[in-house]
PDB file of C-alpha atoms and ligand atoms in Angstrom:
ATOM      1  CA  UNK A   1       0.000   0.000   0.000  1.00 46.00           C
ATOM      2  CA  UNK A   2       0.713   3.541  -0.737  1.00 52.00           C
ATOM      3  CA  UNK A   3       2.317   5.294   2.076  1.00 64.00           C
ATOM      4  CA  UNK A   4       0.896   8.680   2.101  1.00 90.00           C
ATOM      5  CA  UNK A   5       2.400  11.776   1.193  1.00 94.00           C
ATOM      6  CA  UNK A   6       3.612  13.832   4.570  1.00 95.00           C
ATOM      7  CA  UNK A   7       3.202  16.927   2.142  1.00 97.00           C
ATOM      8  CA  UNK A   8       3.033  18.719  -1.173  1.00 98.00           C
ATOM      9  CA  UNK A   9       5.540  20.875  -3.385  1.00 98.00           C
ATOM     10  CA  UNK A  10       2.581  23.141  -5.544  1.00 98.00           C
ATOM     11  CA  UNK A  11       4.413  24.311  -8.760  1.00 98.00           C
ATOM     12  CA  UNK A  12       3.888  24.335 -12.569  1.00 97.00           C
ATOM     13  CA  UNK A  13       6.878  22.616 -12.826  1.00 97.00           C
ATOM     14  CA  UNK A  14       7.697  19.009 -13.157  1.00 98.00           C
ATOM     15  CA  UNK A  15      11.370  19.124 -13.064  1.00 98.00           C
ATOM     16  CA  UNK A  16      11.854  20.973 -10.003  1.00 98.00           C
ATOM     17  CA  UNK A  17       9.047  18.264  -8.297  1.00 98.00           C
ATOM     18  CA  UNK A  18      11.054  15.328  -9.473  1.00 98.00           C
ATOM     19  CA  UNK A  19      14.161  17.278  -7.810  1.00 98.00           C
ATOM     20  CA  UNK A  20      12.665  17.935  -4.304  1.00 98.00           C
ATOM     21  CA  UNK A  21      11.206  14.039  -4.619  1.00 98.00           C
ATOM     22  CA  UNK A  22      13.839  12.722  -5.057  1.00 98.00           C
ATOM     23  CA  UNK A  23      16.028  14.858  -2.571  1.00 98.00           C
ATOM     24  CA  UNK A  24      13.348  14.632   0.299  1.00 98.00           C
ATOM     25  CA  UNK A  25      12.925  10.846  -0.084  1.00 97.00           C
ATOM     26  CA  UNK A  26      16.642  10.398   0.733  1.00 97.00           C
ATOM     27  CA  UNK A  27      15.907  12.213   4.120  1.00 97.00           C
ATOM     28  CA  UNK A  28      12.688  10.075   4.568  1.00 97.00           C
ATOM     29  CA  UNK A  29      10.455  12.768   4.045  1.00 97.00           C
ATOM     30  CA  UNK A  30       7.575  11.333   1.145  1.00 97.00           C
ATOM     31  CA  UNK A  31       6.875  14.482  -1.471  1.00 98.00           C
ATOM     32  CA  UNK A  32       3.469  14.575  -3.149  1.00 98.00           C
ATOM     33  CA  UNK A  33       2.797  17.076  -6.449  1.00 98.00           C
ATOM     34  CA  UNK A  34       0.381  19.181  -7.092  1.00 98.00           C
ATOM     35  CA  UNK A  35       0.388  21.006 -10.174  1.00 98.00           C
ATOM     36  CA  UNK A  36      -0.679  24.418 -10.207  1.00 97.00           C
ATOM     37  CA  UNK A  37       0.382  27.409 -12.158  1.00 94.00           C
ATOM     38  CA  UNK A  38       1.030  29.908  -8.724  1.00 91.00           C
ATOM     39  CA  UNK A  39       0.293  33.834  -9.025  1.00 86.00           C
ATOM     40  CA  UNK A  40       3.455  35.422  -8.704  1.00 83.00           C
ATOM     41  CA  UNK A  41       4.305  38.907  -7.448  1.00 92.00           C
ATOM     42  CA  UNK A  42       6.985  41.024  -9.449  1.00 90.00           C
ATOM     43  CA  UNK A  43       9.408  41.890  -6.727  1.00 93.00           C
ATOM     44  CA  UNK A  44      13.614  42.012  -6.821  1.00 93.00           C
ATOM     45  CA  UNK A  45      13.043  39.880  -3.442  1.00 96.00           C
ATOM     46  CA  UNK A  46      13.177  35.604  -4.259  1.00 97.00           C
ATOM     47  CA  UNK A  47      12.554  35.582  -0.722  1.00 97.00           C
ATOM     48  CA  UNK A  48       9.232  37.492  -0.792  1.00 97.00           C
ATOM     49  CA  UNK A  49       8.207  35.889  -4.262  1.00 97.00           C
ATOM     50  CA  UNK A  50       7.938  33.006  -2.122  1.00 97.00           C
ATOM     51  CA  UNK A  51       6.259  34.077   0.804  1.00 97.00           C
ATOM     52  CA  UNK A  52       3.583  35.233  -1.541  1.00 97.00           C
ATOM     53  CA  UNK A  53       3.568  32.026  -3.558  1.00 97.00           C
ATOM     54  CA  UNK A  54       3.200  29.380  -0.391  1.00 98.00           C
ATOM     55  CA  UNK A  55       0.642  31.566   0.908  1.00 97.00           C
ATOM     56  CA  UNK A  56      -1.128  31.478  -2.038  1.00 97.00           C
ATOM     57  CA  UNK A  57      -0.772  27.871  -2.433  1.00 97.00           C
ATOM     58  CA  UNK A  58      -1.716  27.009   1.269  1.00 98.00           C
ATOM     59  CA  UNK A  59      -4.935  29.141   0.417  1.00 97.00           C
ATOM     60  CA  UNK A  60      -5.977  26.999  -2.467  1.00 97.00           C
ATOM     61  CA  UNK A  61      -5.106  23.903  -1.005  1.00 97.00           C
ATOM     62  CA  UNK A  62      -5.544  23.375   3.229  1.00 97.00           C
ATOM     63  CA  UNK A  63      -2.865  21.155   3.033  1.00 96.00           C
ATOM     64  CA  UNK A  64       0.534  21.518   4.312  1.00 97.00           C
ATOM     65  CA  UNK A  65       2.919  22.474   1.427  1.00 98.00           C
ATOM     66  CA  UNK A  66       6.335  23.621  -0.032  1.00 98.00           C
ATOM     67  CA  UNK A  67       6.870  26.499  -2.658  1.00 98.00           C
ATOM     68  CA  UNK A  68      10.053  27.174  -4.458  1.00 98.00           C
ATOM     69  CA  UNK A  69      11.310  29.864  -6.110  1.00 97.00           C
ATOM     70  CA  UNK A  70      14.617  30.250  -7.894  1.00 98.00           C
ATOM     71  CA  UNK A  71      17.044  32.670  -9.418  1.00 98.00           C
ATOM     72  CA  UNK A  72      19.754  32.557 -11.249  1.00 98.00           C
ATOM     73  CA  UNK A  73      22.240  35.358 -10.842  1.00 98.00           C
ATOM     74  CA  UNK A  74      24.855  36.132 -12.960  1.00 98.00           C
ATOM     75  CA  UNK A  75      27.704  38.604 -12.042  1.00 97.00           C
ATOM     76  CA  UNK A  76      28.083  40.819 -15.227  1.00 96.00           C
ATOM     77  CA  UNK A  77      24.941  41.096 -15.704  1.00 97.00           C
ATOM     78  CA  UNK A  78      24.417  42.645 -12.017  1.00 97.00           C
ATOM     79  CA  UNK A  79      22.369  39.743 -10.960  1.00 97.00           C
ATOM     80  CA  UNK A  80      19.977  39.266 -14.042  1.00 97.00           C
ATOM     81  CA  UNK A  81      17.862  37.257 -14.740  1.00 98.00           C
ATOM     82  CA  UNK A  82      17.675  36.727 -10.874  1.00 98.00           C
ATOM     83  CA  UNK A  83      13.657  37.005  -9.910  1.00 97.00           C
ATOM     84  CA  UNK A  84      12.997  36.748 -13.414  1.00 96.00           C
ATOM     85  CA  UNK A  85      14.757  33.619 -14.401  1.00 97.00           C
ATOM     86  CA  UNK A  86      11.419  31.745 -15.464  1.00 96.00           C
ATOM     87  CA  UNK A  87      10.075  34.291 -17.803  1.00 95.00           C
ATOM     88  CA  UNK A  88      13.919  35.048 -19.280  1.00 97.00           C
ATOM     89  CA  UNK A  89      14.471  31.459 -20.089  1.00 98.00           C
ATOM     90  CA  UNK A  90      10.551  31.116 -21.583  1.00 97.00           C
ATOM     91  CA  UNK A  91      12.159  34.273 -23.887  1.00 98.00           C
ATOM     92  CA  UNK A  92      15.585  34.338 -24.784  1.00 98.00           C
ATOM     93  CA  UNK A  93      16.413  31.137 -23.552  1.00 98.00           C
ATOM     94  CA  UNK A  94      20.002  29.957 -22.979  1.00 98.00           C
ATOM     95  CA  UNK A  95      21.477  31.012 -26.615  1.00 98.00           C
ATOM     96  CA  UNK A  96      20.190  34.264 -25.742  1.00 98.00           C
ATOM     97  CA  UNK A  97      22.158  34.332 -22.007  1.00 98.00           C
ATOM     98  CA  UNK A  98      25.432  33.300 -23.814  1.00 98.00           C
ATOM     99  CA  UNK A  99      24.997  35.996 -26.202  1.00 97.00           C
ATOM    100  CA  UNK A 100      25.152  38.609 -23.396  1.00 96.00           C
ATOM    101  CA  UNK A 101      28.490  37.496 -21.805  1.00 96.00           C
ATOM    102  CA  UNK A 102      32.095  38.459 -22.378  1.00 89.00           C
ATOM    103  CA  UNK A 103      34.942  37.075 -19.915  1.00 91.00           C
ATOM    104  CA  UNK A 104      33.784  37.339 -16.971  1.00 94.00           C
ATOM    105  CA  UNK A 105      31.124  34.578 -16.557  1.00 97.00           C
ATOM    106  CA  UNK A 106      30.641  34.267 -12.831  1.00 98.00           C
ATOM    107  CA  UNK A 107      27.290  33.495 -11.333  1.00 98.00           C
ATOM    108  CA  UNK A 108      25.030  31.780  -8.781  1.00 98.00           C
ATOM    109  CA  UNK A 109      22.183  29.527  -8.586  1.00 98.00           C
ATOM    110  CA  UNK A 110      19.419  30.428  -5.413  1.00 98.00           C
ATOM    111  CA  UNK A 111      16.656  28.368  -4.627  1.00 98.00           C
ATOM    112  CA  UNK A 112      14.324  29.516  -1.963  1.00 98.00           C
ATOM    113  CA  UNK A 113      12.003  26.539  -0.085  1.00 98.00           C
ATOM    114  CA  UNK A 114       8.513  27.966   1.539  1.00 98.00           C
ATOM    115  CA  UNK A 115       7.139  25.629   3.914  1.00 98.00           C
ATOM    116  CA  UNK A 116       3.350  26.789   5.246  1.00 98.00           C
ATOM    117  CA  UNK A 117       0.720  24.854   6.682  1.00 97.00           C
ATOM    118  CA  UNK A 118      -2.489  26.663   9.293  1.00 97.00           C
ATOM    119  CA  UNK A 119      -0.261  27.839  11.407  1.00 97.00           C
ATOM    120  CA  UNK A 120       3.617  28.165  10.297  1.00 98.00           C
ATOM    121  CA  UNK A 121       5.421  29.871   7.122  1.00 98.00           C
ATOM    122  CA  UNK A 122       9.251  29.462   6.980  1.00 98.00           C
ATOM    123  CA  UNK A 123      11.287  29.349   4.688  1.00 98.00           C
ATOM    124  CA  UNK A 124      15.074  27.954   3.501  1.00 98.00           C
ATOM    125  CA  UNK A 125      17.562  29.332   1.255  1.00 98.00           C
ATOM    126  CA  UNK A 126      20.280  26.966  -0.380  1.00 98.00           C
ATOM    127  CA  UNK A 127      22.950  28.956  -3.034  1.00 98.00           C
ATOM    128  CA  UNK A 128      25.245  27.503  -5.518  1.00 98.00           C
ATOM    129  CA  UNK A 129      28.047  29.214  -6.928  1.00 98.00           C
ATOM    130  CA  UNK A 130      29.310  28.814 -10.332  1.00 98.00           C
ATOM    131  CA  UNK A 131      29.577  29.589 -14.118  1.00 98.00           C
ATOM    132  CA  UNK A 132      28.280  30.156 -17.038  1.00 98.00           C
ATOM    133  CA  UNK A 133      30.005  27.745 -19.927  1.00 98.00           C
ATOM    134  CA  UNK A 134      30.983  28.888 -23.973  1.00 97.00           C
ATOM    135  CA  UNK A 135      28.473  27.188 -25.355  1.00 98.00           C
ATOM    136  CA  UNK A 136      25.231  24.866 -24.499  1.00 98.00           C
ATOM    137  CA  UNK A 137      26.727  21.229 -23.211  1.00 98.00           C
ATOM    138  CA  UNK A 138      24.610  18.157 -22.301  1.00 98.00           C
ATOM    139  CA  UNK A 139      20.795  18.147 -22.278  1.00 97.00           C
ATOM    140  CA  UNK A 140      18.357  18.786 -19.273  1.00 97.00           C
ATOM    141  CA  UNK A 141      15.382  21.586 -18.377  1.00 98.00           C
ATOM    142  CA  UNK A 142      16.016  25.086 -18.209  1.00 98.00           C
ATOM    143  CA  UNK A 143      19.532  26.626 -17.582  1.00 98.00           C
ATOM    144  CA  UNK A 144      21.225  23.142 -16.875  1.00 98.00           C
ATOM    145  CA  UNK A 145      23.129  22.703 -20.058  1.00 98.00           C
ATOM    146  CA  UNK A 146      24.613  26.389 -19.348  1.00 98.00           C
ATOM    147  CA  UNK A 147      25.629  26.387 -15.565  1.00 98.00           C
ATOM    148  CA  UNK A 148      29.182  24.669 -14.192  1.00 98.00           C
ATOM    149  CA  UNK A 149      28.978  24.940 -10.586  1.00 98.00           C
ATOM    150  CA  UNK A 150      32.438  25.225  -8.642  1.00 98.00           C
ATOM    151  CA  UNK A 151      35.070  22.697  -8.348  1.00 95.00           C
ATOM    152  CA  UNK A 152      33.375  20.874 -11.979  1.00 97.00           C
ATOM    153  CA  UNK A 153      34.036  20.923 -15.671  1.00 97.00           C
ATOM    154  CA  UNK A 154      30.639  19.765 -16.481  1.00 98.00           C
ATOM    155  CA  UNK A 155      27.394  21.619 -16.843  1.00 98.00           C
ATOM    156  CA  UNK A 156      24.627  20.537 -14.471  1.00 98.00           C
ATOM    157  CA  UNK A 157      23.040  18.658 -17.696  1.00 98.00           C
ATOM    158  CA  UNK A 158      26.290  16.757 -17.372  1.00 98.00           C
ATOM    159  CA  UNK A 159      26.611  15.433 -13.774  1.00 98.00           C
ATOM    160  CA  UNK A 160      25.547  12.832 -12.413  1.00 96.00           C
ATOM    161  CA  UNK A 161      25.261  14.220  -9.033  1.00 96.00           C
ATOM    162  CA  UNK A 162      23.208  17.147  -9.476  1.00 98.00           C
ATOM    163  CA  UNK A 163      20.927  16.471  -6.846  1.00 98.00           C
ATOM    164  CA  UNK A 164      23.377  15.847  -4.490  1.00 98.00           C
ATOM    165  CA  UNK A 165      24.802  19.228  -4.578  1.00 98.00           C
ATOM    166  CA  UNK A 166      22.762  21.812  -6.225  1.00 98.00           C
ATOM    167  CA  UNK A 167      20.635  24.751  -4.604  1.00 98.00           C
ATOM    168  CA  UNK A 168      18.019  22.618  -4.798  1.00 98.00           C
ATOM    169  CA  UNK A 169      19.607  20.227  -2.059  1.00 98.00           C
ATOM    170  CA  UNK A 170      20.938  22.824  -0.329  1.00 98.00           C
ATOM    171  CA  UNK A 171      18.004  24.369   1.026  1.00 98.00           C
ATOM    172  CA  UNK A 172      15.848  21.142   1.105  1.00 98.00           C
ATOM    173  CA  UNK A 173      18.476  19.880   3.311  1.00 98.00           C
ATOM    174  CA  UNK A 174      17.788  22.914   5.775  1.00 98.00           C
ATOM    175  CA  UNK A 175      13.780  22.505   5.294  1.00 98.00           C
ATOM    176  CA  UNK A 176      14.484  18.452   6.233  1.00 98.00           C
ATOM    177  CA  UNK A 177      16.492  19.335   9.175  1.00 98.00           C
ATOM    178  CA  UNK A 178      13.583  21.765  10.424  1.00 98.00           C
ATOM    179  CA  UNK A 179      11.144  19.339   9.211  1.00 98.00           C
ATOM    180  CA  UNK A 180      11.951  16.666  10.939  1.00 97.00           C
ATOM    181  CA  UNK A 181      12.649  17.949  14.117  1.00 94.00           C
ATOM    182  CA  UNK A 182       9.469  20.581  14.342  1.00 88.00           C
TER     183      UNK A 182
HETATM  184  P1  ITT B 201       6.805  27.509 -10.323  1.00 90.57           P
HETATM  185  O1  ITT B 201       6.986  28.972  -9.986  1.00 90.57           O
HETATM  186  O2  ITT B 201       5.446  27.170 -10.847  1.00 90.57           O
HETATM  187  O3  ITT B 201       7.248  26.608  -9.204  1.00 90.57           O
HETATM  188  P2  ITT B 201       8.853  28.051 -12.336  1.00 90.57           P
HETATM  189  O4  ITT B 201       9.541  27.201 -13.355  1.00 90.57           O
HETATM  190  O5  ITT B 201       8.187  29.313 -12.814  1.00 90.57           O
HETATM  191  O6  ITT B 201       7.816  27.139 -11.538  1.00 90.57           O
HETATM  192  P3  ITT B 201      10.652  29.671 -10.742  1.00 90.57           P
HETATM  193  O7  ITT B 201       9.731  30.841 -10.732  1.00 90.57           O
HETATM  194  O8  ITT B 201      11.315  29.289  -9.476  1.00 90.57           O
HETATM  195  O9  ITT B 201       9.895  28.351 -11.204  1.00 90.57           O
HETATM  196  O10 ITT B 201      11.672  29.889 -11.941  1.00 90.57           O
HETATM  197  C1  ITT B 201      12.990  29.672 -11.891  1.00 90.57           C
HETATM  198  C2  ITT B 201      13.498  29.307 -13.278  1.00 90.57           C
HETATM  199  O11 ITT B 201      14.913  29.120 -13.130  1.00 90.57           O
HETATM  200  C3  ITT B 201      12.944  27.983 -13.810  1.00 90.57           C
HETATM  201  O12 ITT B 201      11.809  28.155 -14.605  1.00 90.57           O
HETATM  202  C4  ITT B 201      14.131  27.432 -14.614  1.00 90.57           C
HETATM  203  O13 ITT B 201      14.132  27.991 -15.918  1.00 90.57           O
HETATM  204  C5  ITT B 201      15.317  27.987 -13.854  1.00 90.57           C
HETATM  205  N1  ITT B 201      15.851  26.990 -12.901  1.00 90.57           N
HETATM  206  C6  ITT B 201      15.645  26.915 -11.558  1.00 90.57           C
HETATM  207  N2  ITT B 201      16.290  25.871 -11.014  1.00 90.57           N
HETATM  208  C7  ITT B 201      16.918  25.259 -12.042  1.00 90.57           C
HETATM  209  C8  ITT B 201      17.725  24.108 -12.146  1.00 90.57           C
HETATM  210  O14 ITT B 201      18.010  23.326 -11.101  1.00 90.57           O
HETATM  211  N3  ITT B 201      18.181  23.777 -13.364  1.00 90.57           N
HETATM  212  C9  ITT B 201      17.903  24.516 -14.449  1.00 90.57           C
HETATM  213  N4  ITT B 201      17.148  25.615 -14.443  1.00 90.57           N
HETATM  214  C10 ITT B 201      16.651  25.988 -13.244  1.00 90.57           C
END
């Protein structure tokens, strides 16, 4: 039988689910899906993008959930895309990142976990620092196939270990800690 889901990650996107899933059931912690295209507020702030987001999801729910948001920040472009990550990769895409960068190529994956439920709204931050590579190498969703994080050679399209070290872990690894211990 089915063990039942301790709670849900509400997102329009499967990729990131299959992430968290597969993070969260290495610390024991069973990840359900529900699919739901969020209303987002424009702010600079990942942090309060999220606040806004689990709320919302909570709302239209009554279950206890997790929201993520994520930004990828890039150094020369003073932190673009950032906040606006989704909608810049649904536009120009990764060719059209690559085409914006000279030498120095410097940037940083954040992810931002919401937790809410009736009562409690917290939230986890995990960052990844890193690169951007020449050209697009491997294939995976969104800016995998352009981001080297430190101390690799290889895109994150390329690893095999990408949940084992990305943002993604990073702050799903704080939320477990919490989690488990609340
Ligand atoms: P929801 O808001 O519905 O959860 P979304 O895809 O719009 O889904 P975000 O607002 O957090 O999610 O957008 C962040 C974007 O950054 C996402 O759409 C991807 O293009 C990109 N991104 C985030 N994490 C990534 C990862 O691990 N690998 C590749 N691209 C990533």
């Amino acid at each position: 039988m089915h063990k039942s889901f301790d709670l849900f990650f509400v997102s329009s996107n499967a990729n990131k689910y299959h992430e968290a899933k597969n993070i969260l059931d290495s610390f024991g912690i069973n990840l359900g899906f529900l699919k739901s295209d969020l209303d987002e507020i424009q702010s600079n702030s990942l942090h309060d993008i999220a606040i806004f987001k689990a709320k919302n999801a909570f709302s239209k729910f009554k279950k206890p959930i997790i929201i993520e948001d994520d930004g990828l920040f890039i150094d020369n472009l003073h932190g673009f895309p950032g906040p606006y990550s989704s909608y810049v990769f649904k536009t120009i895409g990764n060719k059209g990142i690559l085409n914006l960068l000279n030498n120095n190529r410097k940037a940083k994956f954040v992810s931002i976990i919401t937790y809410c439920d009736k009562t409690i709204l917290e939230s986890f931050e995990g960052k990844l620092c890193g690169k951007i590579s020449k050209t697009e190498q491997g294939k995976n969703w969104g800016y995998d196939p352009i981001f080297i994080p430190n101390n690799s050679k290889k895109t994150f399209a390329e690893i095999k270990n990408k949940n084992e070290i990305s943002h993604r872990y990073k702050a799903l690894k704080k939320f477990s800690k919490w989690y488990l211990h609340k």
